[in-house]
Tab-separated table of C-alpha atoms and ligand atoms in Angstrom:
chain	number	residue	atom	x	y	z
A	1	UNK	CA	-84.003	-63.246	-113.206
A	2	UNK	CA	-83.243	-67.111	-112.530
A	3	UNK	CA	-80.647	-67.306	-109.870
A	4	UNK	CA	-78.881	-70.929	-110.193
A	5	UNK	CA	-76.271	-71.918	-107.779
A	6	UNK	CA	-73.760	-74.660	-109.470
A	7	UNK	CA	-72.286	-77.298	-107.441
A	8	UNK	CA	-70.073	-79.226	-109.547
A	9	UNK	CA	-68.317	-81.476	-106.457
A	10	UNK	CA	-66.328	-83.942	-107.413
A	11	UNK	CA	-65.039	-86.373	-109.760
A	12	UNK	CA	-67.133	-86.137	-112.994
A	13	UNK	CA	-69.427	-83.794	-111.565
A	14	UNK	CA	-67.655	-80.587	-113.075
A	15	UNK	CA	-67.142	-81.740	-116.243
A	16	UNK	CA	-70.813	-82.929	-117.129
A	17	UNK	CA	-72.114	-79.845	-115.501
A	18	UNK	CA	-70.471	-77.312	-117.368
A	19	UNK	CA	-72.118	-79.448	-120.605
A	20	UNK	CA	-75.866	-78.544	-119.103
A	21	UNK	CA	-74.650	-74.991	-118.146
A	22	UNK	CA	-73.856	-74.612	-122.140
A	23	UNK	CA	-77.324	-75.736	-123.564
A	24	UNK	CA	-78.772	-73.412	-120.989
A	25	UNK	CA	-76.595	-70.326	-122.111
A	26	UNK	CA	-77.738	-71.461	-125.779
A	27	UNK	CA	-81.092	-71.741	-124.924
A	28	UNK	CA	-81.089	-68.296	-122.866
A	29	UNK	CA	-80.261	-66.925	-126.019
A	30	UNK	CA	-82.875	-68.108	-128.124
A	31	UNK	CA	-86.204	-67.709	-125.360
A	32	UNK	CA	-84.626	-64.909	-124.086
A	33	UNK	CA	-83.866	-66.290	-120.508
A	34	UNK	CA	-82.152	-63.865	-117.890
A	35	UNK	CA	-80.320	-65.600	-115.764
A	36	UNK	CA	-77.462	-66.001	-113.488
A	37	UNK	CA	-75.006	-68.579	-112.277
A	38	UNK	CA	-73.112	-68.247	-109.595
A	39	UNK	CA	-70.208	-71.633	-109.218
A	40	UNK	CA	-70.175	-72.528	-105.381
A	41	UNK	CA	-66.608	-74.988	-104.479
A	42	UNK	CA	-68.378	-76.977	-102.433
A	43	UNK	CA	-66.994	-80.710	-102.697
A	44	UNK	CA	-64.609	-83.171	-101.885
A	45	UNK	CA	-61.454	-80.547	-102.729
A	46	UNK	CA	-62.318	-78.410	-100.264
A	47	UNK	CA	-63.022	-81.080	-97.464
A	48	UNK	CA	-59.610	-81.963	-97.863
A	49	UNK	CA	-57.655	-78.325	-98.313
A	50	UNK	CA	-59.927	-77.055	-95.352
A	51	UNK	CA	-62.001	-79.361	-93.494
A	52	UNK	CA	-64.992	-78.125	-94.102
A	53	UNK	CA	-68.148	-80.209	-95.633
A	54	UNK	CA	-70.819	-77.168	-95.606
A	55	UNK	CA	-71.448	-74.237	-93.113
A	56	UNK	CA	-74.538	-73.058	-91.389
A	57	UNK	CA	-74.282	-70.113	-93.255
A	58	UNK	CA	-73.738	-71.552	-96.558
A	59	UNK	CA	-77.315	-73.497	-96.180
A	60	UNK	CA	-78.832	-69.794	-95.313
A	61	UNK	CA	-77.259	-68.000	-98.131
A	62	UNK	CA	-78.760	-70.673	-100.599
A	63	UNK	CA	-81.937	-70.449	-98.983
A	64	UNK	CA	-82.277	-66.718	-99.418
A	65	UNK	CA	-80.320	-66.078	-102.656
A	66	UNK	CA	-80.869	-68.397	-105.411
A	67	UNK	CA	-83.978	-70.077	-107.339
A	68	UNK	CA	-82.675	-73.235	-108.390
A	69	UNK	CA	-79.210	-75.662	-107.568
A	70	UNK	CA	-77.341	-77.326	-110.333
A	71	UNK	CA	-75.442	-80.315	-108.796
A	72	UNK	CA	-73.031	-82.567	-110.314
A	73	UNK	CA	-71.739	-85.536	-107.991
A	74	UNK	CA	-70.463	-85.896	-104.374
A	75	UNK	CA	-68.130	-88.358	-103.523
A	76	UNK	CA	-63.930	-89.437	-103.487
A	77	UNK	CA	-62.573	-92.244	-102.785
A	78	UNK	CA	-59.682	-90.658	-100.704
A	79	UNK	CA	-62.785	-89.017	-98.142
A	80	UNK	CA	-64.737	-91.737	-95.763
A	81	UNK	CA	-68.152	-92.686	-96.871
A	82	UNK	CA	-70.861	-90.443	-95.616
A	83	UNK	CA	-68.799	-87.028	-94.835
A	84	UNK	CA	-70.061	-85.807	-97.777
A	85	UNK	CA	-72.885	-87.485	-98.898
A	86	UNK	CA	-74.179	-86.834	-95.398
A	87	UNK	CA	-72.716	-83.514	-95.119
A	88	UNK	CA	-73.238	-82.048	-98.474
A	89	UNK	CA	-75.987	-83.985	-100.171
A	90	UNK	CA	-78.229	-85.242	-97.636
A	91	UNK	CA	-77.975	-82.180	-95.816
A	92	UNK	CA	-79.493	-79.985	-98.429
A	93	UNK	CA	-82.531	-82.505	-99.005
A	94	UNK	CA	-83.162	-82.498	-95.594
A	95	UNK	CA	-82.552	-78.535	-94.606
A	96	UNK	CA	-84.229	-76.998	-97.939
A	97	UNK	CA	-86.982	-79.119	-97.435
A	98	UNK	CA	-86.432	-81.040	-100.511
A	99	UNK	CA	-89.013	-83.476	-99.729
A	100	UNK	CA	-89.869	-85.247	-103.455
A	101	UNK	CA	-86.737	-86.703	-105.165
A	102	UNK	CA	-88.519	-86.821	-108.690
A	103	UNK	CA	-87.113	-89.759	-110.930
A	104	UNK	CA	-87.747	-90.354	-114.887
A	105	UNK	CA	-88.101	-93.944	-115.853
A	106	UNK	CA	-88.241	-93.097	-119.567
A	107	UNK	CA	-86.432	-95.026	-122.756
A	108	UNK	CA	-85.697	-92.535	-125.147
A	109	UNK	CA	-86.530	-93.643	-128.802
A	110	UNK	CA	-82.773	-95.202	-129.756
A	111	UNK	CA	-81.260	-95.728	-126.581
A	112	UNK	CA	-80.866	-99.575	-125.722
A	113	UNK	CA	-82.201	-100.986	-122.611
A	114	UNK	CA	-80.915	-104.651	-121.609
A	115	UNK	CA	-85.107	-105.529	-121.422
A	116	UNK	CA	-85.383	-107.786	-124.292
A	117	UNK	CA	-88.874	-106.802	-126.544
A	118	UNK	CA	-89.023	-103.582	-125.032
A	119	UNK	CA	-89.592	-100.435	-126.204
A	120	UNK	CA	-89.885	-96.853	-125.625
A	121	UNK	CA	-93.641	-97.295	-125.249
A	122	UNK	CA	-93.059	-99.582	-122.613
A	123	UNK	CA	-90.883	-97.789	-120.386
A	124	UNK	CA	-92.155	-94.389	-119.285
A	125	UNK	CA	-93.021	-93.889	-115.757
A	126	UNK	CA	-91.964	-91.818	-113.266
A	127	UNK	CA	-90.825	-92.619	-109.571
A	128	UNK	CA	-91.861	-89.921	-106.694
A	129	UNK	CA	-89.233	-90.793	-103.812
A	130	UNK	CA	-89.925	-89.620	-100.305
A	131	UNK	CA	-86.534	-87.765	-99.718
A	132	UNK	CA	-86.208	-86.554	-96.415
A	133	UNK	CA	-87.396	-89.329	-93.567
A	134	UNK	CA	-87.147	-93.321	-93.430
A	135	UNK	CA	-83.464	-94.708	-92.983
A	136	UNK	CA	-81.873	-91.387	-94.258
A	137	UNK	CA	-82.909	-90.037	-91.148
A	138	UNK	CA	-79.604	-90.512	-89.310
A	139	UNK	CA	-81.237	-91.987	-86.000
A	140	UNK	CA	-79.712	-95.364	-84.276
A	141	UNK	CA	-75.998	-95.731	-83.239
A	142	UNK	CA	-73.193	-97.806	-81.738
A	143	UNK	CA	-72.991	-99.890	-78.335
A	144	UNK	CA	-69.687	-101.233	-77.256
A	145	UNK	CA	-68.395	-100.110	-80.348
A	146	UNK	CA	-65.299	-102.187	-81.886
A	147	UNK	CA	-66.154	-105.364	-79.174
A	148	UNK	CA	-67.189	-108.943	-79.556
A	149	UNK	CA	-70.723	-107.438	-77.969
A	150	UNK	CA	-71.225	-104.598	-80.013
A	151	UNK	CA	-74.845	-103.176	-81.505
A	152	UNK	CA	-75.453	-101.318	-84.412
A	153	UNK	CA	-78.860	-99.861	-85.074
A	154	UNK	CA	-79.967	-97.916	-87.366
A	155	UNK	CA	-83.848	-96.674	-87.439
A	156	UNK	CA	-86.650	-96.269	-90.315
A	157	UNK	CA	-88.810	-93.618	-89.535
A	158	UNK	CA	-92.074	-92.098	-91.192
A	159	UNK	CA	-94.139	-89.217	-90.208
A	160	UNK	CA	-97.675	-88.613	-90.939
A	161	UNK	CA	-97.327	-85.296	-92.099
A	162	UNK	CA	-93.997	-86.418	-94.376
A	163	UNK	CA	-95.959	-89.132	-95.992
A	164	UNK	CA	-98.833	-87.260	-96.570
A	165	UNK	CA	-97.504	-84.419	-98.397
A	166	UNK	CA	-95.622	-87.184	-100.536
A	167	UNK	CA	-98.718	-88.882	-101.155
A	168	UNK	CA	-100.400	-85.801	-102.312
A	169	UNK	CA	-97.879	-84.311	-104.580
A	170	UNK	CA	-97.696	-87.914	-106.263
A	171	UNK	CA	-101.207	-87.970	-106.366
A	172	UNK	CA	-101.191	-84.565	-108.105
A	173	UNK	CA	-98.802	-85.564	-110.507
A	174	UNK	CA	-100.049	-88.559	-111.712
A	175	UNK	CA	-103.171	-86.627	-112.366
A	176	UNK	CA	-101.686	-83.685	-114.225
A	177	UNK	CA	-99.563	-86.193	-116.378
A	178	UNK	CA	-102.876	-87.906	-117.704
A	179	UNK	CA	-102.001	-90.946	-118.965
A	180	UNK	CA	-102.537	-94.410	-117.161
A	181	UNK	CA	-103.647	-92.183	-113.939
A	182	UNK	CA	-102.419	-94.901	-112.171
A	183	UNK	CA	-100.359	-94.709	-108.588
A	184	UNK	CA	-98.705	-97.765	-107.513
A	185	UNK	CA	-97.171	-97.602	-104.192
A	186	UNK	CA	-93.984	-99.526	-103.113
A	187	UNK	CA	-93.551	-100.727	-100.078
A	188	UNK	CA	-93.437	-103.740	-97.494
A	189	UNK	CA	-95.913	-104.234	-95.985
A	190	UNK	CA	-95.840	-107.838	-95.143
A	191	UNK	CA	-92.476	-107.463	-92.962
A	192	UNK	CA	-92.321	-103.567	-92.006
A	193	UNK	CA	-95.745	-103.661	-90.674
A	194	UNK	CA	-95.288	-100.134	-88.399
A	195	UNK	CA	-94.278	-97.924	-91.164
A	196	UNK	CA	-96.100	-99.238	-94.501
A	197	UNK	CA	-99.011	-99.647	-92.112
A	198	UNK	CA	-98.707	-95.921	-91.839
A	199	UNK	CA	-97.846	-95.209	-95.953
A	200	UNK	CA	-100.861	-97.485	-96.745
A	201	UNK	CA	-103.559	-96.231	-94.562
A	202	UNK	CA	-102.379	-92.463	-95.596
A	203	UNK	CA	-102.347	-93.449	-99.289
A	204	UNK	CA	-106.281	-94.855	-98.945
A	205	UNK	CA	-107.072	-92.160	-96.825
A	206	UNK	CA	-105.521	-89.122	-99.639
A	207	UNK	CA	-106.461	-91.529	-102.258
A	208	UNK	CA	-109.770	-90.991	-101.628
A	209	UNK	CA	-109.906	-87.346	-102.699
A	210	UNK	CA	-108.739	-88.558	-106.164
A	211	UNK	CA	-111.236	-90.916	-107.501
A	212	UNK	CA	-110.034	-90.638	-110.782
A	213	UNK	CA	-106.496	-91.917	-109.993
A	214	UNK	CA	-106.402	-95.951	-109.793
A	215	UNK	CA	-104.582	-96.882	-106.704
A	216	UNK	CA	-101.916	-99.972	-107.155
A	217	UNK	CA	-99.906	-101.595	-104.261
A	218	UNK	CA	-96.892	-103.581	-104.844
A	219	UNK	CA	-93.771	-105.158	-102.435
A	220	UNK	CA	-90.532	-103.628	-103.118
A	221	UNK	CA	-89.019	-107.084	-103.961
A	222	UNK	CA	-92.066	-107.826	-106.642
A	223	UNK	CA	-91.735	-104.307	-108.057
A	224	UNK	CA	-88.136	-104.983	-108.609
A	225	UNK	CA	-89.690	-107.949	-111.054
A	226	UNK	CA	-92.091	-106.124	-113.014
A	227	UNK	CA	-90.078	-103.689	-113.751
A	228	UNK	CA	-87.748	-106.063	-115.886
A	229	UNK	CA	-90.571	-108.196	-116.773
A	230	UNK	CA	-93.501	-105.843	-117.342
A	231	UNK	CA	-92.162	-101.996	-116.879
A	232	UNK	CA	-95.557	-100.808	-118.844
A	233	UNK	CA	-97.644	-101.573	-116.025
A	234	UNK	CA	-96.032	-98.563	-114.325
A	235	UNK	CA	-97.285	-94.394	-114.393
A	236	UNK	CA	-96.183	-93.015	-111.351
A	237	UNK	CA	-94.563	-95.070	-108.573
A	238	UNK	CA	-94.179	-93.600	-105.047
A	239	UNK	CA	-92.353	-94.601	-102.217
A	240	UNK	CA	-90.168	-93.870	-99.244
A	241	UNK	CA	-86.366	-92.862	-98.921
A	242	UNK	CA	-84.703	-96.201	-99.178
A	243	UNK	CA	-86.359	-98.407	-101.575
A	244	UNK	CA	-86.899	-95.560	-103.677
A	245	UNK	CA	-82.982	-95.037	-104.017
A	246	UNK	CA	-82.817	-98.656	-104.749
A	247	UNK	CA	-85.377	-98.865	-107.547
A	248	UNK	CA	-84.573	-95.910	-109.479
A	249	UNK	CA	-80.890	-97.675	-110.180
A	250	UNK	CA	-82.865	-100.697	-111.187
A	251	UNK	CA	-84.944	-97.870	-113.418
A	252	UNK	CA	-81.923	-96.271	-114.886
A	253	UNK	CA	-79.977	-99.290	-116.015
A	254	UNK	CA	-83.735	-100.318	-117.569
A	255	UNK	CA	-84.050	-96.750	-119.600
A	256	UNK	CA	-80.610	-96.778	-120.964
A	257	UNK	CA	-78.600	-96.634	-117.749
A	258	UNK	CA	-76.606	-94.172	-115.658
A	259	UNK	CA	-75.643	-92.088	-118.535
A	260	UNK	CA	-78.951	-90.728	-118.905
A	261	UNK	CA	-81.121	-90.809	-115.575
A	262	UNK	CA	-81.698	-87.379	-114.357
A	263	UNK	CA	-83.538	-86.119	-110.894
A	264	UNK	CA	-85.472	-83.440	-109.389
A	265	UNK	CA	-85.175	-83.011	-105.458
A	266	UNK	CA	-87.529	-80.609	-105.186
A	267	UNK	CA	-89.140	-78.292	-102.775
A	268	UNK	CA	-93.350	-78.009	-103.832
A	269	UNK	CA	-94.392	-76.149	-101.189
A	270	UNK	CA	-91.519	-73.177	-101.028
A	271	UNK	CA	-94.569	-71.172	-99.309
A	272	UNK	CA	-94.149	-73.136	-96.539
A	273	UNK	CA	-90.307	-72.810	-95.875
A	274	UNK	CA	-87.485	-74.608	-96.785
A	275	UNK	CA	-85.081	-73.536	-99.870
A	276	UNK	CA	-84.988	-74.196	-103.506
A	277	UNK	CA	-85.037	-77.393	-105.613
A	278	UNK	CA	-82.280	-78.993	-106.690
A	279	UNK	CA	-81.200	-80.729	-109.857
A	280	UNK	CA	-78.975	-83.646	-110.494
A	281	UNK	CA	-77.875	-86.829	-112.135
A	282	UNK	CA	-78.634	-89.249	-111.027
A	283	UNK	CA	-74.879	-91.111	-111.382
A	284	UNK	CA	-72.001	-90.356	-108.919
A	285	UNK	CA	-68.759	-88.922	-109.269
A	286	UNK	CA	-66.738	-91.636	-111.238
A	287	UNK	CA	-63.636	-90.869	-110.117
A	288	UNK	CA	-62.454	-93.711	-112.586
A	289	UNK	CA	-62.937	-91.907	-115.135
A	290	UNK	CA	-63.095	-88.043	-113.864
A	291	UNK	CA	-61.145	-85.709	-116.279
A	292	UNK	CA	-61.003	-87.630	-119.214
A	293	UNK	CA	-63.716	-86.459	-121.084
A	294	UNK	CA	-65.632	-89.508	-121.293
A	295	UNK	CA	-68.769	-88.670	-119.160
A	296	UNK	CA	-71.724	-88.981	-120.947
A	297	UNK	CA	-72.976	-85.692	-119.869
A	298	UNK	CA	-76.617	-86.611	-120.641
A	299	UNK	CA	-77.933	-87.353	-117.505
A	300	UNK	CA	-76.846	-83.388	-116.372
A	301	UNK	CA	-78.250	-81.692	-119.791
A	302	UNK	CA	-81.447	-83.822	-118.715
A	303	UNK	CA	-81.335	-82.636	-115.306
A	304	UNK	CA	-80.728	-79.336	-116.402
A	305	UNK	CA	-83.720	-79.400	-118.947
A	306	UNK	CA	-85.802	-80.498	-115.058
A	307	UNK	CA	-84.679	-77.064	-113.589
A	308	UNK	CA	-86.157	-75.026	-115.823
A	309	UNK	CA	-89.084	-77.016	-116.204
A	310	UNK	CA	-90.027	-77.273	-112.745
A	311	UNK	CA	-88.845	-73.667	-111.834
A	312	UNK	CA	-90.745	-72.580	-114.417
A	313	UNK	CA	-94.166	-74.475	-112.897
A	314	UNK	CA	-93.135	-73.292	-109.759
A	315	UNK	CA	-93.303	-69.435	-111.159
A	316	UNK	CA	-95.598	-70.139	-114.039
A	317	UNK	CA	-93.075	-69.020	-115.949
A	318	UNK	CA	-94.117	-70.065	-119.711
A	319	UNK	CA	-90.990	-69.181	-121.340
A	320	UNK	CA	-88.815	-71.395	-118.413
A	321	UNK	CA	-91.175	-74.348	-119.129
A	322	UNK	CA	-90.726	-74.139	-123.016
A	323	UNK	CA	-86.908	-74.062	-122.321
A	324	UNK	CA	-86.654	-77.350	-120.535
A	325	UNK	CA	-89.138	-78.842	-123.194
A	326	UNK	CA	-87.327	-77.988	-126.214
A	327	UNK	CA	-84.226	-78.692	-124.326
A	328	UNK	CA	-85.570	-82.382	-123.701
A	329	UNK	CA	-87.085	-82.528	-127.517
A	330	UNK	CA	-83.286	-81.950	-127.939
A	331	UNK	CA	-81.868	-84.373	-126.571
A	332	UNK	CA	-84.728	-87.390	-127.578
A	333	UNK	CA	-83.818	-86.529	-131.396
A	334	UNK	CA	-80.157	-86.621	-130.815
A	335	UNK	CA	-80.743	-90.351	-128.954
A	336	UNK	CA	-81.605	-92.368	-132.073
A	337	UNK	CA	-77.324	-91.370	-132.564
A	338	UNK	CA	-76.652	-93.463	-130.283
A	339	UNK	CA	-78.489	-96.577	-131.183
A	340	UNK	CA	-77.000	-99.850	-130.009
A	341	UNK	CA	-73.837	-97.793	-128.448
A	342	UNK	CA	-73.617	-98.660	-124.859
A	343	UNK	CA	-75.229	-95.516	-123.067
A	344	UNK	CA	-72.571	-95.232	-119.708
A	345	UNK	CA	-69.588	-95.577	-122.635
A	346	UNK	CA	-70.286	-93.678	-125.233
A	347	UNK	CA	-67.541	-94.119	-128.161
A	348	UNK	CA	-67.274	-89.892	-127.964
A	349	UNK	CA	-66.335	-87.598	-126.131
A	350	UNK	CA	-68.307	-85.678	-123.386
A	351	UNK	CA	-67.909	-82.147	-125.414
A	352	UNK	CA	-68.821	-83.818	-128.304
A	353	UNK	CA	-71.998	-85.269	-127.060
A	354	UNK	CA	-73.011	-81.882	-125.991
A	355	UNK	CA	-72.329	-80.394	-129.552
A	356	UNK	CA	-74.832	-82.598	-130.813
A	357	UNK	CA	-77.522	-81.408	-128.564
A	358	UNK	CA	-76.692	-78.078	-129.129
A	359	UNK	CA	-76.684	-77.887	-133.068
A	360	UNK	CA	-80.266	-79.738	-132.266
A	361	UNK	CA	-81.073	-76.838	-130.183
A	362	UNK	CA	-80.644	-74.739	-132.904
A	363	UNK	CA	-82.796	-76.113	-135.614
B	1	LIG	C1	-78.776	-91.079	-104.861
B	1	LIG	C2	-77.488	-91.470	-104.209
B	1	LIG	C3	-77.452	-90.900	-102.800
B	1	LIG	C4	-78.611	-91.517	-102.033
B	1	LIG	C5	-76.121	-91.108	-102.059
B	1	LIG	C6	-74.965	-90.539	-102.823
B	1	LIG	C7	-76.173	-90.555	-100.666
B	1	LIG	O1	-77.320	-92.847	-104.226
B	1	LIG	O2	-79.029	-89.872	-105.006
B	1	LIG	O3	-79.542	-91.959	-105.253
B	1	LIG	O4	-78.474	-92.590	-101.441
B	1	LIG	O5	-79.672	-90.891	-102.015
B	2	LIG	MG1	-78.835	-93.850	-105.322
């Protein structure tokens, strides 16, 4: 039994969710799958009808009774900036132990990227972001707050033992992907000389045990160019909280943009504590265009097709992992649809969109 807890939060969140939840129930069908999904109201809505963002006992109950979250989007513009993202969001990365945010840089054949001359073969790499330390953290603070003298800080921090388990799982994955076996860390370490000092002498020092994985370093700010100018040079990318949030914008709008970017914060070491992984989109909540039907609910059916193929990893489930592929295959054969349509707008709606994945489903 796959227990999935669905947090559709706010705006578009919902709407493009409920898309993914349908190619699942289709796909359930044909594998079999048994599963169950269980619709938590966590969000913006009920911030506002009850001032409350997420209870202790909320985090426990998802740490003891589900396998996987589904998330849509977090965010209103009628709620201050950070009650949620901070409270809802963040706080589940950081309590479940969520400590890879996993982050597809991939062109699907017939999706348009703004990179002149590129192609599908050039764009396919993968980003592991550190998601639970650097300025996430929530250290630093106010002196004489709202006066001519005031100070704001606000603190990067790295651990050894949170780097190095990043390190490693990136350095696993670009070995079990097999193709360029190549790791570039991103970093900066000509200006941030405490905590890339740290990342780089930890990524030399793991490095080591994987001679067969070429080790690459790269500033944040070049990284930023060769990924317009020269995206092919990248396999997998790692790097910490910040820049990785940064970059992986940068990567969607190069692979199509926000309409189709989807994420994994995930949990590899569930032996060791924390909670389950949890899937989402990479966009926000779009509260532009919430309700209207005109989320391109890609970027969720993609996320979805991550849950069940890292839960099925995870289990070494079989049947889980051949869900999630066929549910990707899916979706790259319904892409060449869409050629030279602008990915974030599609000229259909977001059912519609669906009902093309799912008749491809079905062949
Ligand atoms: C993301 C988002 C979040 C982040 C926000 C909503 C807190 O931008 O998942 O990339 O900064 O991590
Ligand atoms: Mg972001």
């Amino acid at each position: 039994m796959l227990r999935i807890a669905v947090i559709g939060g706010d705006g578009i969140g919902p709407e493009v969710c409920a898309q993914g939840l349908r190619c699942l129930e289709s796909l359930a069908r044909i594998f079999p799958i048994d599963y169950r999904v269980t619709q938590l109201p966590y969000g913006g809505q009920r911030y506002l009808a009850t001032g409350t963002v997420l209870t202790d006992q909320e985090v426990v109950d998802l740490k003891a009774n589900y396998d996987a979250i589904y998330l849509g989007a977090v965010g209103r513009p009628d709620v201050p900036p950070g009650v949620l993202e901070r409270g809802l969001l963040l706080r589940l990365r950081f309590e479940l132990g969520l400590y890879v945010n996993l982050r597809p840089v991939k062109l699907y054949p017939g999706v348009s990227t703004p990179l002149a001359g590129k192609t599908s073969n050039d764009i396919d790499f993968i980003v592991v972001r550190e998601n639970t330390e650097d300025l996430y953290c929530g250290a630093g603070g106010f002196l004489h707050k709202g006066t001519p003298h005031e100070v704001a800080t606000q603190e990067m921090l790295a651990t050894r033992m949170g780097v190095e388990r990043c390190l490693r799982y990136a350095f696993e994955l670009c070995r079990q992907r097999n193709r360029q076996r190549k790791l570039t860390l991103v970093g900066k370490t000509n200006v941030l000389t405490y905590v890339y000092d740290l990342w780089m002498r930890v990524f030399e020092q793991v490095g080591r045990e994987y001679p067969d994985v070429t080790r690459q370093y790269h500033h944040v700010d070049a990284c930023c160019m060769y990924m317009v100018v020269k995206p092919e040079q990248y396999d997998v990318i790692v790097t910490t909280n910040m820049f990785g949030d940064i970059i992986t914008d940068l990567g969607a709008a190069i692979a199509g943009g926000m309409g189709v970017a989807a994420s994994g914060n995930l949990n590899p070491t569930p032996h060791l504590g924390g909670g389950p992984s949890m899937f989402e989109p990479v966009h926000g909540s779009a509260p532009d265009i919430a309700g209207q039907g005109k989320a391109n609910p890609i970027a969720a059916i993609l996320s979805m097709a991550m849950l069940l193929q890292q839960t099925g990893r995870a289990r070494s489930d079989d049947r889980l992992i051949r869900a999630g592929d066929r549910l990707e295959a899916a979706v790259a054969r319904v892409c060449p649809q869409f050629a030279g349509m602008q990915f974030d707008r599609l000229p259909m709606t977001t059912d519609r969109v669906a009902d093309l994945v799912l008749e491809e489903l079905k062949r």
